[in-house]
Short mmCIF file of C-alpha atoms in Angstrom, two decimals:
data_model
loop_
_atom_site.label_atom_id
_atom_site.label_comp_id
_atom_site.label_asym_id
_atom_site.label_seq_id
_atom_site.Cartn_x
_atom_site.Cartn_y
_atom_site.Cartn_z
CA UNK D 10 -9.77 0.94 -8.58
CA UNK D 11 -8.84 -2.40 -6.86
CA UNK D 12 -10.31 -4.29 -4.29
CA UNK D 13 -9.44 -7.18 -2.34
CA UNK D 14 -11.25 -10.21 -2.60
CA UNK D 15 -12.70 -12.31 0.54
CA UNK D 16 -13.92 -16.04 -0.81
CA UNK D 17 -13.95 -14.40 -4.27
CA UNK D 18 -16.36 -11.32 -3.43
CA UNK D 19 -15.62 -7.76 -2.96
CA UNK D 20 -14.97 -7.07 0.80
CA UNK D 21 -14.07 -3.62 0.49
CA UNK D 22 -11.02 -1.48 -0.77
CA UNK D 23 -9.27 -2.65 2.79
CA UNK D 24 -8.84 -6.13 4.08
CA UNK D 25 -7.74 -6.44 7.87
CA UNK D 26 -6.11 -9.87 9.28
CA UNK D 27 -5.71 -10.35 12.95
CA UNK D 28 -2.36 -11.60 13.17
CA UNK D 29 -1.20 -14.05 14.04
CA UNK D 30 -4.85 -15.85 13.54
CA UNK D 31 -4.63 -17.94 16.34
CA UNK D 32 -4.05 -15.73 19.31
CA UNK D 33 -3.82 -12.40 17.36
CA UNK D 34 -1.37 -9.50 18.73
CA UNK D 35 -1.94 -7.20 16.21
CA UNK D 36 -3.87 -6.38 12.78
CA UNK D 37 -1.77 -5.88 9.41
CA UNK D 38 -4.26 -3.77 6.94
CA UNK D 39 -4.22 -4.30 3.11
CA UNK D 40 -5.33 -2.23 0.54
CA UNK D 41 -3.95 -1.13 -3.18
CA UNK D 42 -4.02 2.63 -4.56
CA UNK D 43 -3.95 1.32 -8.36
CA UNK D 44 -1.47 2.95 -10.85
CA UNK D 45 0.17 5.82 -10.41
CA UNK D 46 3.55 7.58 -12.55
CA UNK D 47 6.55 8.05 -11.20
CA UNK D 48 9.60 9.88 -12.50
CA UNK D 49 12.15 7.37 -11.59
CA UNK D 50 15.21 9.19 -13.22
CA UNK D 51 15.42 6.61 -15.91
CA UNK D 52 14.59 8.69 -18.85
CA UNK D 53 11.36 8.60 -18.74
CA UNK D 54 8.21 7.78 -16.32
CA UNK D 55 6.70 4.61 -15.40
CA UNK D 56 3.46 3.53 -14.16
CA UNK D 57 3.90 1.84 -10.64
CA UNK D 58 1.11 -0.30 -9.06
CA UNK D 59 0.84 0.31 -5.78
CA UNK D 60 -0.40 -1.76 -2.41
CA UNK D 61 0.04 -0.35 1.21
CA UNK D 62 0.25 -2.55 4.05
CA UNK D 63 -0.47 -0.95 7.71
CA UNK D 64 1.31 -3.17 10.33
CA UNK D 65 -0.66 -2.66 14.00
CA UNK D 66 1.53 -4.33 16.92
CA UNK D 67 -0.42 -4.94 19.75
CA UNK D 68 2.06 -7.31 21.29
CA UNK D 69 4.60 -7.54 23.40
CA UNK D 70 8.07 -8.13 21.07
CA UNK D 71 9.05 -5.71 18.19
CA UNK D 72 7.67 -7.17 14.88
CA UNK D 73 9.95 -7.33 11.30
CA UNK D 74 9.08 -7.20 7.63
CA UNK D 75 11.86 -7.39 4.92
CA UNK D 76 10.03 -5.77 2.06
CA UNK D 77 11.51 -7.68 -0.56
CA UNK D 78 9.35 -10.39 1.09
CA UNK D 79 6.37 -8.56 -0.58
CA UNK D 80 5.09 -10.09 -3.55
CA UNK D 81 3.41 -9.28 -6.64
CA UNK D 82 1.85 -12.12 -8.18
CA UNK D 83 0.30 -10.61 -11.70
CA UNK D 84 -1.11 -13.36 -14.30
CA UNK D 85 1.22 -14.62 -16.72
CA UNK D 86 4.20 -13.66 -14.77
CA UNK D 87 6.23 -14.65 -12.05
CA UNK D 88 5.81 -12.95 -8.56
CA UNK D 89 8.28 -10.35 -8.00
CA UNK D 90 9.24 -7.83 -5.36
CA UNK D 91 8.77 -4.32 -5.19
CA UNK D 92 10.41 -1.66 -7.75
CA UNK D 93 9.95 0.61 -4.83
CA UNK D 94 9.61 0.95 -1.12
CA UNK D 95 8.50 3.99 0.76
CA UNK D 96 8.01 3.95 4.40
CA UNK D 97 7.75 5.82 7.72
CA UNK D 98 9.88 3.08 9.68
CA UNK D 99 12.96 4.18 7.91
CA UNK D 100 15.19 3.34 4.90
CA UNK D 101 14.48 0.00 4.12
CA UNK D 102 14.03 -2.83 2.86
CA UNK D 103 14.40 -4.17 6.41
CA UNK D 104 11.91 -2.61 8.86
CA UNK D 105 11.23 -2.76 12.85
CA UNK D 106 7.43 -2.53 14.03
CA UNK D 107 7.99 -1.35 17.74
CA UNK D 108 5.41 -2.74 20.28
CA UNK D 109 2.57 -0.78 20.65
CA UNK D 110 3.12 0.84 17.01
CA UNK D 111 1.98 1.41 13.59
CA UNK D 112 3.97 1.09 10.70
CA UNK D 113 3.30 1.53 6.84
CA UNK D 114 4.98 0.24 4.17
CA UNK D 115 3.78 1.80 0.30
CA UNK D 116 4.77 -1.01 -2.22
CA UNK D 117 5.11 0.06 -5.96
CA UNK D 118 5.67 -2.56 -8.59
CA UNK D 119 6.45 -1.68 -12.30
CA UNK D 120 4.74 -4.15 -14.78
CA UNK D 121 5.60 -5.41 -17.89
CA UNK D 122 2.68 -4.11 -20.60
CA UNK D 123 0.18 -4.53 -21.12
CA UNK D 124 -0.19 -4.89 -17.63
CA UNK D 125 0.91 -1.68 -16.41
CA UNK D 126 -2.29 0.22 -16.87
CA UNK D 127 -6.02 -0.48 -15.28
CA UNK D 128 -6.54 -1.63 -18.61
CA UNK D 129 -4.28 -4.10 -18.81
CA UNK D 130 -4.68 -5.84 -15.51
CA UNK D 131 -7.76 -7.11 -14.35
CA UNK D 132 -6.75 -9.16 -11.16
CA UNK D 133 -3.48 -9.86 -8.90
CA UNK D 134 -2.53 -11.27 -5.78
CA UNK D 135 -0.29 -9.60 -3.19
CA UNK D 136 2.12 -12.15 -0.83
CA UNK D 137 2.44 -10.65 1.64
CA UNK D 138 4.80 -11.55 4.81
CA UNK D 139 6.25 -10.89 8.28
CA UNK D 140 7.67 -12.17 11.67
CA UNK D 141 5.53 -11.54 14.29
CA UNK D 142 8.30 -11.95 17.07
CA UNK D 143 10.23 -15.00 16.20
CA UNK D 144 6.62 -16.06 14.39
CA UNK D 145 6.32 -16.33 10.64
CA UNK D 146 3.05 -15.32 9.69
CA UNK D 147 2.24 -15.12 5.38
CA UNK D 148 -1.03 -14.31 3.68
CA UNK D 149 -1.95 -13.65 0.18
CA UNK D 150 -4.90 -11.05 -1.09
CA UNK D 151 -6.20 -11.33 -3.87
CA UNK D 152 -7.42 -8.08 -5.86
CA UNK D 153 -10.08 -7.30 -8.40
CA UNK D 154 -10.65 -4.19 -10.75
CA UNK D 155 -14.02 -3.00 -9.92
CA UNK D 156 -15.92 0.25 -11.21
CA UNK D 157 -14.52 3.88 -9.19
CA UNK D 158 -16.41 5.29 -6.46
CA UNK D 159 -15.79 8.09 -4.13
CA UNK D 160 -16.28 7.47 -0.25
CA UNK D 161 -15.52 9.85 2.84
CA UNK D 162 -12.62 10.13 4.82
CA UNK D 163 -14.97 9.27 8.05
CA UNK D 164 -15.30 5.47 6.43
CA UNK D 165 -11.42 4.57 6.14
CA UNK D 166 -8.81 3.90 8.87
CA UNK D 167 -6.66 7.30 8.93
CA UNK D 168 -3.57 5.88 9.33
CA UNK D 169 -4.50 3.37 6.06
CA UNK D 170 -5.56 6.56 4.05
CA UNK D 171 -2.84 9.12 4.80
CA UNK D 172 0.65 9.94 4.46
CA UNK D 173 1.30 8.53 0.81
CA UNK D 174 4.48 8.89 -0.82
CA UNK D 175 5.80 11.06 2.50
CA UNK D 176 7.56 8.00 4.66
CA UNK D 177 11.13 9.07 6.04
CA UNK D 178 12.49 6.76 3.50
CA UNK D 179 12.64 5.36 -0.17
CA UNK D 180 14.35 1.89 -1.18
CA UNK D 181 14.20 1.09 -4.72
CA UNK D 182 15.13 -2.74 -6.34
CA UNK D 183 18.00 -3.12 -8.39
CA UNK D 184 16.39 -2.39 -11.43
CA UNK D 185 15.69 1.51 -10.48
CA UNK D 186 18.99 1.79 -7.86
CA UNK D 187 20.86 3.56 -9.91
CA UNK D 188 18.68 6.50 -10.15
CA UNK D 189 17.56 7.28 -6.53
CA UNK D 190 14.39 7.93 -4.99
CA UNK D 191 11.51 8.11 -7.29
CA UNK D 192 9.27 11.45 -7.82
CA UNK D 193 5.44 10.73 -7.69
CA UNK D 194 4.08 12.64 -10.70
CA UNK D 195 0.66 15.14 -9.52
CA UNK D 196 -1.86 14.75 -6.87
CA UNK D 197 -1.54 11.43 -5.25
CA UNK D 198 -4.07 11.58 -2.42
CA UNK D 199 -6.99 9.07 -1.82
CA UNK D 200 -9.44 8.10 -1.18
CA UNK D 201 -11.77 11.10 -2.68
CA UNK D 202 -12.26 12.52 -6.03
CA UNK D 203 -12.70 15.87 -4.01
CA UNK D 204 -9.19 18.18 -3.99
CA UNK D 205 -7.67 17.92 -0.95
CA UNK D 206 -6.06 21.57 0.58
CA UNK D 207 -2.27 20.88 -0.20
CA UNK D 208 -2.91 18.58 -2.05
CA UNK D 209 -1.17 14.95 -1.88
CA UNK D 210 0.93 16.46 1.35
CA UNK D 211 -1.90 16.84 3.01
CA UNK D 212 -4.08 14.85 5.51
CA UNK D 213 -7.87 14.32 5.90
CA UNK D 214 -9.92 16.87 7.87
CA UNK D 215 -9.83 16.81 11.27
CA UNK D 216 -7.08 14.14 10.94
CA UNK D 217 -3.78 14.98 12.47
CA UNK D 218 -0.31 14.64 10.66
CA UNK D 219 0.19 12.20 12.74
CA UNK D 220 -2.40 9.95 12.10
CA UNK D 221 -0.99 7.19 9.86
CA UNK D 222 1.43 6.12 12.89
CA UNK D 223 -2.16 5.86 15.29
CA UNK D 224 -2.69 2.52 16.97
CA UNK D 225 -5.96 0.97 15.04
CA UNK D 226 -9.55 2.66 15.03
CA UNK D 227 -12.33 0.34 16.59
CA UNK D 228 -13.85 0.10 13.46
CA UNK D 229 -13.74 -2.45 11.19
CA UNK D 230 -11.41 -1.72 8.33
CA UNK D 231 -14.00 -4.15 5.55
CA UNK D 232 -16.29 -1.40 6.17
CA UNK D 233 -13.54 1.47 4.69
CA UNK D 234 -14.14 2.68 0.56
CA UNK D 235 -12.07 4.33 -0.80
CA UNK D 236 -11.56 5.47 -4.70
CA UNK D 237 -8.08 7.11 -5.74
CA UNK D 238 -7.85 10.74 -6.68
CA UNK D 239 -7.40 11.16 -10.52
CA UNK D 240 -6.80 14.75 -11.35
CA UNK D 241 -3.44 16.68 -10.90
CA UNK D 242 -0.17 16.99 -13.58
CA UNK D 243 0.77 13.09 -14.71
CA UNK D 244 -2.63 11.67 -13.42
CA UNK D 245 -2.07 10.42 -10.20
CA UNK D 246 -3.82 7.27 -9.24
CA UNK D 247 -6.48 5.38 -11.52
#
């Protein structure tokens, strides 16, 4: 799995940000899934890395995010923008964060090899980006391959942990256009090893459908862990 990195040590499998830092009206959440395969309708699968950003607004105006914006920054290569978008603010790659709303954008980005496997890539950096109002605000996490663990649901921020590959809408870049939304190969559903009932559709127990458009938990999201679910036809996340 990956982690983000705070001053170059492990700070958890999410990062949170108060936003913007110097009179914060709203959190943005960062965390990253690791591989999973996707039947893009190009012949033949591809392994997608993926990142999730949770966007909490807190304020006052509506908050935007072109998701193009969001950048992959893998050694050796240049950054580039998502292969695919799916979110629960719409069709993309231009989204609205209503006041007083959460919304999640799943990034996937398909690597050259050898970095499109765990193996292959040890570290990356995600640019991240948004305008917070009229307010530009830009970050970038850096992530680290660490060993898997499994944590409990209780630990991560529901709206962070839920809802993958289910937003009302998929964009894809130019590269994978052609061929439409993408079809996310077996059971895709951290952050447990454990089978979830429904599998990847599913949500966490005692965590409503709902949850991943919730307003943000009091707790701190550097104390979430998470690891990715491996098993399921095409292999999910690892």
């Amino acid at each position: 799995m990956y982690v983000p990195l705070t001053i170059g040590a492990p700070a958890g499998p999410v990062v949170r940000y108060a936003v913007p830092p110097e009179y914060p009206r709203g959190d943005v959440y960062v965390t990253s899934f690791g591989f999973t395969q996707l039947d893009s309708g190009a012949g033949h699968p591809v392994n997608a890395l993926h990142a999730r950003l949770a966007i909490v607004n807190k304020g006052t105006n509506a908050w935007a995010v072109d998701g193009r914006e969001q950048q992959l920054v893998a050694q050796g290569q240049p950054p580039q923008g998502p292969s695919f978008l799916n979110s629960d603010a719409g069709p993309g790659p231009l989204y609205l964060v209503p006041s007083g709303q959460t919304r999640v954008l799943d990034l996937y980005y398909v690597l050259p090899p050898p970095l499109d496997s765990t193996r292959g890539l040890g570290t990356f950096n995600l640019s991240w980006r948004l305008l917070v109002g009229a307010e530009p605000v830009s970050q970038m996490t850096a992530f680290a391959r660490i060993e898997e663990r499994a944590e409990p649901y209780a630990a991560y921020p529901p709206f962070v942990a839920v809802g993958l590959g289910v937003g009302v809408g998929w964009w894809s870049g130019p590269r994978f256009a052609p061929f439409g939304a993408p079809v996310i190969r077996g059971y895709y559903y951290p952050p447990t090893r454990v089978h979830a009932t429904g599998g990847w559709r599913s949500t966490p127990p005692g965590t409503s459908a709902g949850a991943w458009r919730s307003s943000a938990p009091g707790t701190h999201a550097a104390h979430a862990s998470a690891a990715p679910h491996g098993g399921g036809r095409g292999g999910g996340h690892r």
